[in-house]
PDB file of N, CA and C in Angstrom:
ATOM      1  N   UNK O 838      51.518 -37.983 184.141  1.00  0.00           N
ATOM      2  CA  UNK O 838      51.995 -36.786 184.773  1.00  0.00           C
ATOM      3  C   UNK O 838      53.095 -37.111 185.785  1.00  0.00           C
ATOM      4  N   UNK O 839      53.119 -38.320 186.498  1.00  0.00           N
ATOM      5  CA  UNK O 839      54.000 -38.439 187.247  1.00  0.00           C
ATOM      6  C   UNK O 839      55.107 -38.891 187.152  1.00  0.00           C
ATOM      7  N   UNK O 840      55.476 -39.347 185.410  1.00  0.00           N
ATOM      8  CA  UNK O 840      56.637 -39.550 184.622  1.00  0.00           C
ATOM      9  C   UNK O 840      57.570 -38.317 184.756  1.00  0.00           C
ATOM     10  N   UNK O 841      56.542 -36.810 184.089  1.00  0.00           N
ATOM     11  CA  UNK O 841      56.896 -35.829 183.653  1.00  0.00           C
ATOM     12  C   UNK O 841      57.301 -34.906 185.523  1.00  0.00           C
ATOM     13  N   UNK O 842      56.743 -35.226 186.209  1.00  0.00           N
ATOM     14  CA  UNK O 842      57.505 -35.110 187.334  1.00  0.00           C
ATOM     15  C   UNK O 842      58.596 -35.109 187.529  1.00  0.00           C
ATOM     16  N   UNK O 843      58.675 -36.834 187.706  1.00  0.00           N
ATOM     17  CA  UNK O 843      60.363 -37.263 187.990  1.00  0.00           C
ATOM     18  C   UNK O 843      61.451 -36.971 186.846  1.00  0.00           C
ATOM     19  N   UNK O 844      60.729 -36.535 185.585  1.00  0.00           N
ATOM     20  CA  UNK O 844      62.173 -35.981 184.242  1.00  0.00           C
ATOM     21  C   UNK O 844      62.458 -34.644 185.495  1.00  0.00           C
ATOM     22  N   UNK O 845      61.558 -33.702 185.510  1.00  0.00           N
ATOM     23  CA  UNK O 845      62.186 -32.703 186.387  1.00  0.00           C
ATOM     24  C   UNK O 845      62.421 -32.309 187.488  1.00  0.00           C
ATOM     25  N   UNK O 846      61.840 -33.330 187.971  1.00  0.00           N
ATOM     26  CA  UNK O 846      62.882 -33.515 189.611  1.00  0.00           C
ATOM     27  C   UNK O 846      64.273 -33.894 189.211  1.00  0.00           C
ATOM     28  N   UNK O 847      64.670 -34.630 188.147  1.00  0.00           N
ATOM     29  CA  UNK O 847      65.782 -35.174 187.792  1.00  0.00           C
ATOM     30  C   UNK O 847      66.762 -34.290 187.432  1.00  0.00           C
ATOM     31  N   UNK O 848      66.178 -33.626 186.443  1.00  0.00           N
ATOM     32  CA  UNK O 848      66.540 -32.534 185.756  1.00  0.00           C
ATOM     33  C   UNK O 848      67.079 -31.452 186.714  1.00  0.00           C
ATOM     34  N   UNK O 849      66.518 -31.048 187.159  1.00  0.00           N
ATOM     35  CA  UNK O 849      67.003 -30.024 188.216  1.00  0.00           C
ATOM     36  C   UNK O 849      67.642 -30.359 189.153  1.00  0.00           C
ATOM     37  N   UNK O 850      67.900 -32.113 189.676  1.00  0.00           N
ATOM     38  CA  UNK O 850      68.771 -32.275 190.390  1.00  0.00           C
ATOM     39  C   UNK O 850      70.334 -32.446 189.511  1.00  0.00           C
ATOM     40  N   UNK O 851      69.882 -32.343 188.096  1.00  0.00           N
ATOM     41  CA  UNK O 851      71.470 -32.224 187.466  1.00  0.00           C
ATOM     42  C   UNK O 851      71.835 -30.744 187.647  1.00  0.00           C
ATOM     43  N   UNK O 852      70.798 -30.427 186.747  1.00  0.00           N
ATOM     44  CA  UNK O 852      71.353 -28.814 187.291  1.00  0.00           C
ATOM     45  C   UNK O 852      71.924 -28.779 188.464  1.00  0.00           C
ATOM     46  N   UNK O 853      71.555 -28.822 189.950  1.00  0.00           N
ATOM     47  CA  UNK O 853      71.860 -28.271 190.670  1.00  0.00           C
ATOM     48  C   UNK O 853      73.310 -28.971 191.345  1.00  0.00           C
ATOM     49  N   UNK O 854      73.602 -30.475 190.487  1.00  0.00           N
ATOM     50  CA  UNK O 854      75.229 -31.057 190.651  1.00  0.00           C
ATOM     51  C   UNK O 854      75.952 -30.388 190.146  1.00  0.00           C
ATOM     52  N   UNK O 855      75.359 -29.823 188.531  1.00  0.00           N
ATOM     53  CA  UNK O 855      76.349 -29.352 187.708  1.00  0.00           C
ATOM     54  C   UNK O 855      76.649 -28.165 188.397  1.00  0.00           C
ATOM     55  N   UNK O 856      75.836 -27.179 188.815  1.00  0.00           N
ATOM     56  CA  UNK O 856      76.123 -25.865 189.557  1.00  0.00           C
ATOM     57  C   UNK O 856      76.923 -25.891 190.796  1.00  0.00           C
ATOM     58  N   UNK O 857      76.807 -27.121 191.425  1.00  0.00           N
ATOM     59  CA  UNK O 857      77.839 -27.569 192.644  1.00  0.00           C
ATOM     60  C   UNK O 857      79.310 -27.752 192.262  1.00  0.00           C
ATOM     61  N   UNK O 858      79.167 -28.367 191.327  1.00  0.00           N
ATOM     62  CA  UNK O 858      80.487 -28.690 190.652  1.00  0.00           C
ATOM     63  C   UNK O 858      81.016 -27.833 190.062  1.00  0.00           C
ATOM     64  N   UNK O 859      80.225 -26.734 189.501  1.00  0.00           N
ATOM     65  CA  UNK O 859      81.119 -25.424 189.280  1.00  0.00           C
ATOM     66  C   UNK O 859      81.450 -24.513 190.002  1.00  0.00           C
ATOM     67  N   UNK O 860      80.695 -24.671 190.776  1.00  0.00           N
ATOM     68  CA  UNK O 860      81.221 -23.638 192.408  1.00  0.00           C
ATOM     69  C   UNK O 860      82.086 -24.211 192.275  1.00  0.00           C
ATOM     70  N   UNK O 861      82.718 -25.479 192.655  1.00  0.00           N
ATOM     71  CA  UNK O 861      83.654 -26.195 193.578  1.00  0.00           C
ATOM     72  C   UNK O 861      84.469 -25.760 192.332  1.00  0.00           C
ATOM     73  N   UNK O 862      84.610 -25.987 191.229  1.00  0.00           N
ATOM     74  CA  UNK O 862      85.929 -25.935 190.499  1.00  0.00           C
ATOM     75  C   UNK O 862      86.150 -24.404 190.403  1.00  0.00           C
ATOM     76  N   UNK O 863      85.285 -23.417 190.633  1.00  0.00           N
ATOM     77  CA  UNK O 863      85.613 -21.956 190.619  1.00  0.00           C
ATOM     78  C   UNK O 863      86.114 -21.426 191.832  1.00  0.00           C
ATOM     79  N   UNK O 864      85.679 -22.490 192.994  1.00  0.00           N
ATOM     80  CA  UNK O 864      86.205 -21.870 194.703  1.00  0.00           C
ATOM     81  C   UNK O 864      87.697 -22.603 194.204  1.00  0.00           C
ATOM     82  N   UNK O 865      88.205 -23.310 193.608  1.00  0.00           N
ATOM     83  CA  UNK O 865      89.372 -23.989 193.566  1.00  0.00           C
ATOM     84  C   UNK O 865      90.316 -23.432 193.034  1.00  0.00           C
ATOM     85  N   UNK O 866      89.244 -23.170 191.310  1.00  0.00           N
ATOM     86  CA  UNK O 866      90.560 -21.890 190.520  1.00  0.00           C
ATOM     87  C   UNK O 866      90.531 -20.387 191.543  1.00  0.00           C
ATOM     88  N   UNK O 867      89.982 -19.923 192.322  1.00  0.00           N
ATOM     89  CA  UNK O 867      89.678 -18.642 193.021  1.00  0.00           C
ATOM     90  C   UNK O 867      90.987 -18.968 194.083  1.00  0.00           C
ATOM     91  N   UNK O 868      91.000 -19.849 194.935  1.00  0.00           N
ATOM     92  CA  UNK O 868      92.092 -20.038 195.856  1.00  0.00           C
ATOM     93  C   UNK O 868      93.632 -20.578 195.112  1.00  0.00           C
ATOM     94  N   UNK O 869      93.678 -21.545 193.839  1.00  0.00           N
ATOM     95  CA  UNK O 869      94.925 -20.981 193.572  1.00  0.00           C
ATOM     96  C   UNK O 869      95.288 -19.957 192.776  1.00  0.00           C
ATOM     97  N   UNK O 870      94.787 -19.116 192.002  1.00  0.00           N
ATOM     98  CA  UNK O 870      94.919 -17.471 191.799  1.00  0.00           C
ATOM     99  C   UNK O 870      95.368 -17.051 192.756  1.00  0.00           C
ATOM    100  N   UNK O 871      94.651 -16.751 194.063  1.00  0.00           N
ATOM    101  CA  UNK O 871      95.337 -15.972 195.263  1.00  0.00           C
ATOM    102  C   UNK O 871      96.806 -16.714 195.702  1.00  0.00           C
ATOM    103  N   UNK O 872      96.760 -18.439 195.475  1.00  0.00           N
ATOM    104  CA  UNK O 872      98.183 -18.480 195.958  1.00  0.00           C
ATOM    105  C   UNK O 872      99.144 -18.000 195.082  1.00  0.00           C
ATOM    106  N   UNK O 873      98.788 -18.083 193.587  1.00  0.00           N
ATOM    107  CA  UNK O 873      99.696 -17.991 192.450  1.00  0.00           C
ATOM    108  C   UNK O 873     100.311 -16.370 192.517  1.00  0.00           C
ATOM    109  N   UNK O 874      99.283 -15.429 193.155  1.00  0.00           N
ATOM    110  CA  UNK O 874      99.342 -14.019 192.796  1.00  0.00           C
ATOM    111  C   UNK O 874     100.191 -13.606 194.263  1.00  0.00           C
ATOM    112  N   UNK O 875     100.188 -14.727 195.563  1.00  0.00           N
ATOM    113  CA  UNK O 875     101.004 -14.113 196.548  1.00  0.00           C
ATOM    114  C   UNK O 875     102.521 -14.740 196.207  1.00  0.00           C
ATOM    115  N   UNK O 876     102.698 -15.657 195.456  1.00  0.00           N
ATOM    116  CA  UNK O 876     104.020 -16.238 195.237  1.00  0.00           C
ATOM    117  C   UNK O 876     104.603 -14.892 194.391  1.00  0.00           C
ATOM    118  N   UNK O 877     103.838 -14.657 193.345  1.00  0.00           N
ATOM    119  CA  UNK O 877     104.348 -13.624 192.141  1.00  0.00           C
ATOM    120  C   UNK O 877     104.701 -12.216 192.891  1.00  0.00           C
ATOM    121  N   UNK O 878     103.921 -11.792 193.712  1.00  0.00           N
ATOM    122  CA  UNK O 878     104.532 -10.607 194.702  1.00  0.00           C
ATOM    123  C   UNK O 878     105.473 -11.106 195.828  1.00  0.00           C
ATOM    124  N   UNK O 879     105.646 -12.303 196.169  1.00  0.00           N
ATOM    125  CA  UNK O 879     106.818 -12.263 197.099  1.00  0.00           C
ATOM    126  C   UNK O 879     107.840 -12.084 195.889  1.00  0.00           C
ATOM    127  N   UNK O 880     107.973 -12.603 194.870  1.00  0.00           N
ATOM    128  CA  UNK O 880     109.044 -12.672 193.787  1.00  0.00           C
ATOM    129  C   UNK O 880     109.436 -11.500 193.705  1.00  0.00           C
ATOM    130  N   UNK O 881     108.172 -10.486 193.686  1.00  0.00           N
ATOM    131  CA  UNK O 881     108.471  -9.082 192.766  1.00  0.00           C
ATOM    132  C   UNK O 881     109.043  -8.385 194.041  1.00  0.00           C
ATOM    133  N   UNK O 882     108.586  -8.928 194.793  1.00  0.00           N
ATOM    134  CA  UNK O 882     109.684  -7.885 196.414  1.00  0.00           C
ATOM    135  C   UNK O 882     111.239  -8.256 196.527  1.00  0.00           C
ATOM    136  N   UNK O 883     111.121  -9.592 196.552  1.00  0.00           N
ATOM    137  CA  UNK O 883     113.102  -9.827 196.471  1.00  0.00           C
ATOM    138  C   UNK O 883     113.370 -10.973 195.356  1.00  0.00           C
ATOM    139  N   UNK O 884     112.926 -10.090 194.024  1.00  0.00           N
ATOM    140  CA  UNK O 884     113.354 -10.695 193.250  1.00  0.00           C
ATOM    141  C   UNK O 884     115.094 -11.521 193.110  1.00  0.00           C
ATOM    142  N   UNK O 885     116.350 -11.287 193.576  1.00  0.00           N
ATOM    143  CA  UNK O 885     117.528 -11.602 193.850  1.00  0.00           C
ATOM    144  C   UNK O 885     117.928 -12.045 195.156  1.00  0.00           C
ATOM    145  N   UNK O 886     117.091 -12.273 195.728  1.00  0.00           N
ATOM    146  CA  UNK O 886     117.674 -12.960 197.203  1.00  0.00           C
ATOM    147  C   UNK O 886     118.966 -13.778 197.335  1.00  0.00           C
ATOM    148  N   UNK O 887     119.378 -14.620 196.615  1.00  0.00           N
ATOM    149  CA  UNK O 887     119.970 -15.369 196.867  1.00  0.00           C
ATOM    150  C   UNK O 887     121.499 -15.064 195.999  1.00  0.00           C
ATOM    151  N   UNK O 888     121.490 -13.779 194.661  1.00  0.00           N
ATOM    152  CA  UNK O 888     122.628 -13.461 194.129  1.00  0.00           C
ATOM    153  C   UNK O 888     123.268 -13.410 194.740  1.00  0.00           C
ATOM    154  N   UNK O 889     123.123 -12.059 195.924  1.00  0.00           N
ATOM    155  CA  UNK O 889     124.231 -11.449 196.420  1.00  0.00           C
ATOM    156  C   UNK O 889     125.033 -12.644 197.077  1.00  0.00           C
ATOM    157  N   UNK O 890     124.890 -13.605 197.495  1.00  0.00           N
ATOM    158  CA  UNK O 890     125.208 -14.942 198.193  1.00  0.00           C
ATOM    159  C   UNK O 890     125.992 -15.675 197.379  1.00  0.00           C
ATOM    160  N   UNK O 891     125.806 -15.408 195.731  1.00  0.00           N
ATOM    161  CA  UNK O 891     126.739 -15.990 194.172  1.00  0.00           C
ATOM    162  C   UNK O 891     127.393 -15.447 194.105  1.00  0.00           C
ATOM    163  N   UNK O 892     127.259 -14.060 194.300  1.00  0.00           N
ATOM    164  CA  UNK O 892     128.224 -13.047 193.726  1.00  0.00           C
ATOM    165  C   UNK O 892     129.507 -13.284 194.646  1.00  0.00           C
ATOM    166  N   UNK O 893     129.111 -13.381 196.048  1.00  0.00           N
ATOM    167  CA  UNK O 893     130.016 -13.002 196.895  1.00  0.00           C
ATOM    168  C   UNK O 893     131.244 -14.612 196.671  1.00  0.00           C
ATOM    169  N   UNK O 894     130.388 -15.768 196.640  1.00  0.00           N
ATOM    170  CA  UNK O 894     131.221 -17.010 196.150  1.00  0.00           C
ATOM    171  C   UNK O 894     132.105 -16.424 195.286  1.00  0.00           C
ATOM    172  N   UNK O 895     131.547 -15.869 193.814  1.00  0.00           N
ATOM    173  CA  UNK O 895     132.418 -15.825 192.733  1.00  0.00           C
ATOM    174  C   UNK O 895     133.324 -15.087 193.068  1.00  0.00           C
ATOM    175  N   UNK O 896     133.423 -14.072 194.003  1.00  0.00           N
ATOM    176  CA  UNK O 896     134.427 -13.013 193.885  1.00  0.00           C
ATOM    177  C   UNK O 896     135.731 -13.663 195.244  1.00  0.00           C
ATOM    178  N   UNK O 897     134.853 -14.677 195.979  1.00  0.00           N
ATOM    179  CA  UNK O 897     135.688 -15.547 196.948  1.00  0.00           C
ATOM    180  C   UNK O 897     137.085 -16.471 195.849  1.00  0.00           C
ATOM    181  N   UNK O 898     136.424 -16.640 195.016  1.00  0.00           N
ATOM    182  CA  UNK O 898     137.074 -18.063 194.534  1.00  0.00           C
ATOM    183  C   UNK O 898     137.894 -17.355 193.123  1.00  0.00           C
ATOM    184  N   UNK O 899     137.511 -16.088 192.507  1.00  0.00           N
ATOM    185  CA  UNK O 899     138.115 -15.180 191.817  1.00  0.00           C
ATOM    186  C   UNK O 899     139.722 -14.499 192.627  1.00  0.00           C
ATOM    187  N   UNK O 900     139.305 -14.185 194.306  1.00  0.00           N
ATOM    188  CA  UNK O 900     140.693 -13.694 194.979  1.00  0.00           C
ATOM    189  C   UNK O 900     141.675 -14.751 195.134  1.00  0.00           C
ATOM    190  N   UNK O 901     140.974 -15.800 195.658  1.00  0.00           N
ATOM    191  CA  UNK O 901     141.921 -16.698 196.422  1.00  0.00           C
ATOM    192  C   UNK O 901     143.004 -17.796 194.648  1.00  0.00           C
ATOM    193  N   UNK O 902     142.098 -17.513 193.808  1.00  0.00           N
ATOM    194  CA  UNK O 902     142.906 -17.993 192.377  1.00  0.00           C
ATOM    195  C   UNK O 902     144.033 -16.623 192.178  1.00  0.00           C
ATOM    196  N   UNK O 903     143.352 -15.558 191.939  1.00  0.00           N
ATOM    197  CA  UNK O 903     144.451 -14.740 192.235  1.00  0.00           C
ATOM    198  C   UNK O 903     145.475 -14.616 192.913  1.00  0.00           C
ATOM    199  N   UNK O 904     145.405 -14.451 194.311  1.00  0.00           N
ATOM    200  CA  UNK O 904     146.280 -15.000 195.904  1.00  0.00           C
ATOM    201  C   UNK O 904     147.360 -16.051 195.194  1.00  0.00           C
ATOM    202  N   UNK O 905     146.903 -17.110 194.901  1.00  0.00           N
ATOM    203  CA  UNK O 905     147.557 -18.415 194.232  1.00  0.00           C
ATOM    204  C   UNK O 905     148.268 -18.101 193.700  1.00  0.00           C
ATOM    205  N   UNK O 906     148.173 -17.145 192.108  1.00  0.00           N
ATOM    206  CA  UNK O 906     148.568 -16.643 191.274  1.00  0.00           C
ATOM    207  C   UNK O 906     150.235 -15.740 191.838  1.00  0.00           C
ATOM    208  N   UNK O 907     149.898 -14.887 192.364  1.00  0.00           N
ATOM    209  CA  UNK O 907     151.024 -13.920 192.654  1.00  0.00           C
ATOM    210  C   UNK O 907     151.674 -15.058 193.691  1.00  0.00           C
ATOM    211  N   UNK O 908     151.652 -15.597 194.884  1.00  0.00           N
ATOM    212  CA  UNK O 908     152.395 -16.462 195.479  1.00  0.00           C
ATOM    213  C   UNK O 908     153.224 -16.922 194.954  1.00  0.00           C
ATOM    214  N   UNK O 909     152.620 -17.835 193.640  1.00  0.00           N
ATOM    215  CA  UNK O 909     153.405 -18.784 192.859  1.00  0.00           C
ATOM    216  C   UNK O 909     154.705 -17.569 192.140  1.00  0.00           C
ATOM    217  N   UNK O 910     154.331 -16.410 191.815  1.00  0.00           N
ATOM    218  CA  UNK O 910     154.850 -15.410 190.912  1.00  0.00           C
ATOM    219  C   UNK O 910     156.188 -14.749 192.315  1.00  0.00           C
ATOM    220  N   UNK O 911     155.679 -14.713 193.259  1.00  0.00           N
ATOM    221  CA  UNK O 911     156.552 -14.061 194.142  1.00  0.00           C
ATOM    222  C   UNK O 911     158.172 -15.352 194.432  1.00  0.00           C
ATOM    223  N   UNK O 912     157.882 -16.464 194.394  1.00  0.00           N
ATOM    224  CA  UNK O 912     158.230 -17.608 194.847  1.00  0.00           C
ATOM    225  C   UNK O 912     159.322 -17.616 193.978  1.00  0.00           C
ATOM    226  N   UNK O 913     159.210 -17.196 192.462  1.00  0.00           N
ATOM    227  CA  UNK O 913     159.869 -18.000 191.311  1.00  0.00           C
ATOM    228  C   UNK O 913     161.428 -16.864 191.696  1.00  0.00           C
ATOM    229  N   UNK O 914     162.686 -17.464 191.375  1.00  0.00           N
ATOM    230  CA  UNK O 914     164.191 -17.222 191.873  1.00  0.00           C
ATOM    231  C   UNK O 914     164.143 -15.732 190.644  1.00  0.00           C
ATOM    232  N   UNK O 915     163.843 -15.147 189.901  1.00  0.00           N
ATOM    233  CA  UNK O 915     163.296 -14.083 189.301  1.00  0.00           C
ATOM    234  C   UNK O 915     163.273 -12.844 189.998  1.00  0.00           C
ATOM    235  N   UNK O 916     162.036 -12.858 190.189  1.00  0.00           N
ATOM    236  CA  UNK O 916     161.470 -12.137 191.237  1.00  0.00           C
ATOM    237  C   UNK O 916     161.719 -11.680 192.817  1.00  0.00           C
ATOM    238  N   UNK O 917     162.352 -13.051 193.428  1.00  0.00           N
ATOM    239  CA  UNK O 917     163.530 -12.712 194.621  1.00  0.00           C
ATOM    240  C   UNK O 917     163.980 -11.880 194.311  1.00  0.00           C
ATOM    241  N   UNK O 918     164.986 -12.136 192.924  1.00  0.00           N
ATOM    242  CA  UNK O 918     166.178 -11.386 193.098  1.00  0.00           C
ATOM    243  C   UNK O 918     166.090 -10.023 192.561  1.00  0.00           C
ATOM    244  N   UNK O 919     164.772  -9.789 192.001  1.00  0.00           N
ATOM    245  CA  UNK O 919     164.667  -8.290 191.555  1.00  0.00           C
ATOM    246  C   UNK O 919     163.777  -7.798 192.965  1.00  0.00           C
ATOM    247  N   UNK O 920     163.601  -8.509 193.915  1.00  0.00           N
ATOM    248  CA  UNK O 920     162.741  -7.423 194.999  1.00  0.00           C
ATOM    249  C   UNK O 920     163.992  -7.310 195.859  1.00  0.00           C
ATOM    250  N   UNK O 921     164.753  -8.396 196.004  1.00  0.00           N
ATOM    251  CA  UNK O 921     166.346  -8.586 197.077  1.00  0.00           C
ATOM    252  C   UNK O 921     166.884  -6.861 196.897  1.00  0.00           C
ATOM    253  N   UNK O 922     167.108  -6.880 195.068  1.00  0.00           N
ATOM    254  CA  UNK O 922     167.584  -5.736 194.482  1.00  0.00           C
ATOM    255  C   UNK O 922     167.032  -4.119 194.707  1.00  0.00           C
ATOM    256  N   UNK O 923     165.716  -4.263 194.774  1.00  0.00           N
ATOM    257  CA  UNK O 923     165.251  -3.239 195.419  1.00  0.00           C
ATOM    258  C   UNK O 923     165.525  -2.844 196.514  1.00  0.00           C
ATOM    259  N   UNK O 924     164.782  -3.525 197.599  1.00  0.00           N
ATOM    260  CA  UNK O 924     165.359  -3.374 198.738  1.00  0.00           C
ATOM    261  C   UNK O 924     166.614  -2.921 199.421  1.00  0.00           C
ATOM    262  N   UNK O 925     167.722  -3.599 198.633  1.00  0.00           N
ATOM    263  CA  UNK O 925     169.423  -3.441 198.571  1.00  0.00           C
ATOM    264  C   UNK O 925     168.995  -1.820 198.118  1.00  0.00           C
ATOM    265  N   UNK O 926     168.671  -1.260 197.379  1.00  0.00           N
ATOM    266  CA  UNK O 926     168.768   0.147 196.850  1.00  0.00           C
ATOM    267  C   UNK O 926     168.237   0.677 197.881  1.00  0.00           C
ATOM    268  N   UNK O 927     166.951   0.407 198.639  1.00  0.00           N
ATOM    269  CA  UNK O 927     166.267   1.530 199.051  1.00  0.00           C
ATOM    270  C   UNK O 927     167.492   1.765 199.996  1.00  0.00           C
ATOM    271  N   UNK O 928     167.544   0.643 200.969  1.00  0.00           N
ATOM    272  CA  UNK O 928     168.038   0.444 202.186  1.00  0.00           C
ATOM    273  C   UNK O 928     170.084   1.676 202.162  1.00  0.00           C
ATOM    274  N   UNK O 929     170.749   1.349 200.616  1.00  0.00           N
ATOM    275  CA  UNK O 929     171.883   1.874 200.415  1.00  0.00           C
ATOM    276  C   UNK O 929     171.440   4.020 200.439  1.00  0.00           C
ATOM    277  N   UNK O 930     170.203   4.032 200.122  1.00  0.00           N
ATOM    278  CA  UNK O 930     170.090   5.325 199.889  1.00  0.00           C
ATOM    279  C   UNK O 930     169.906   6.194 201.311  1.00  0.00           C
TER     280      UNK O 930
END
């Protein structure tokens, strides 16, 4: 009888690891769910944070190529002489 004892003293002290050990891995999956589910709602609140911050680059580096663009276009002996020409008109009228 005192074999059949210690099988279930034994026994029930597995049980009661194995049941420890599933708490612990269910308190574990339980706390990262809650972190996983507060990351996913900060997302869903400002999902684009950081576009408007791209956008504004692209449209920086879109003017100033432009800017470049007409400079170079104003510069060329062409173009002098057809704005010189204008001017000469407005100024004669």
């Amino acid at each position: 009888m005192n074999g059949t004892m210690d099988e279930a003293a034994l026994n029930e002290g597995r049980a009661t690891g194995l049941r420890g050990m599933v708490g612990a891995w269910r308190e574990r999956a339980v706390r990262r769910a809650c972190l996983l589910d507060a990351r996913l709602r900060t997302l869903a609140a400002e999902p684009e944070e950081g576009a408007a911050t791209a956008e504004y680059a692209v449209v920086l580096v879109a003017a100033t190529g432009f800017a470049a663009l007409l400079v170079a276009i104003l510069k060329s002996g062409t173009v002098k002489t057809l704005l010189t020409d204008i001017i000469k008109q407005a100024l004669n009228v």
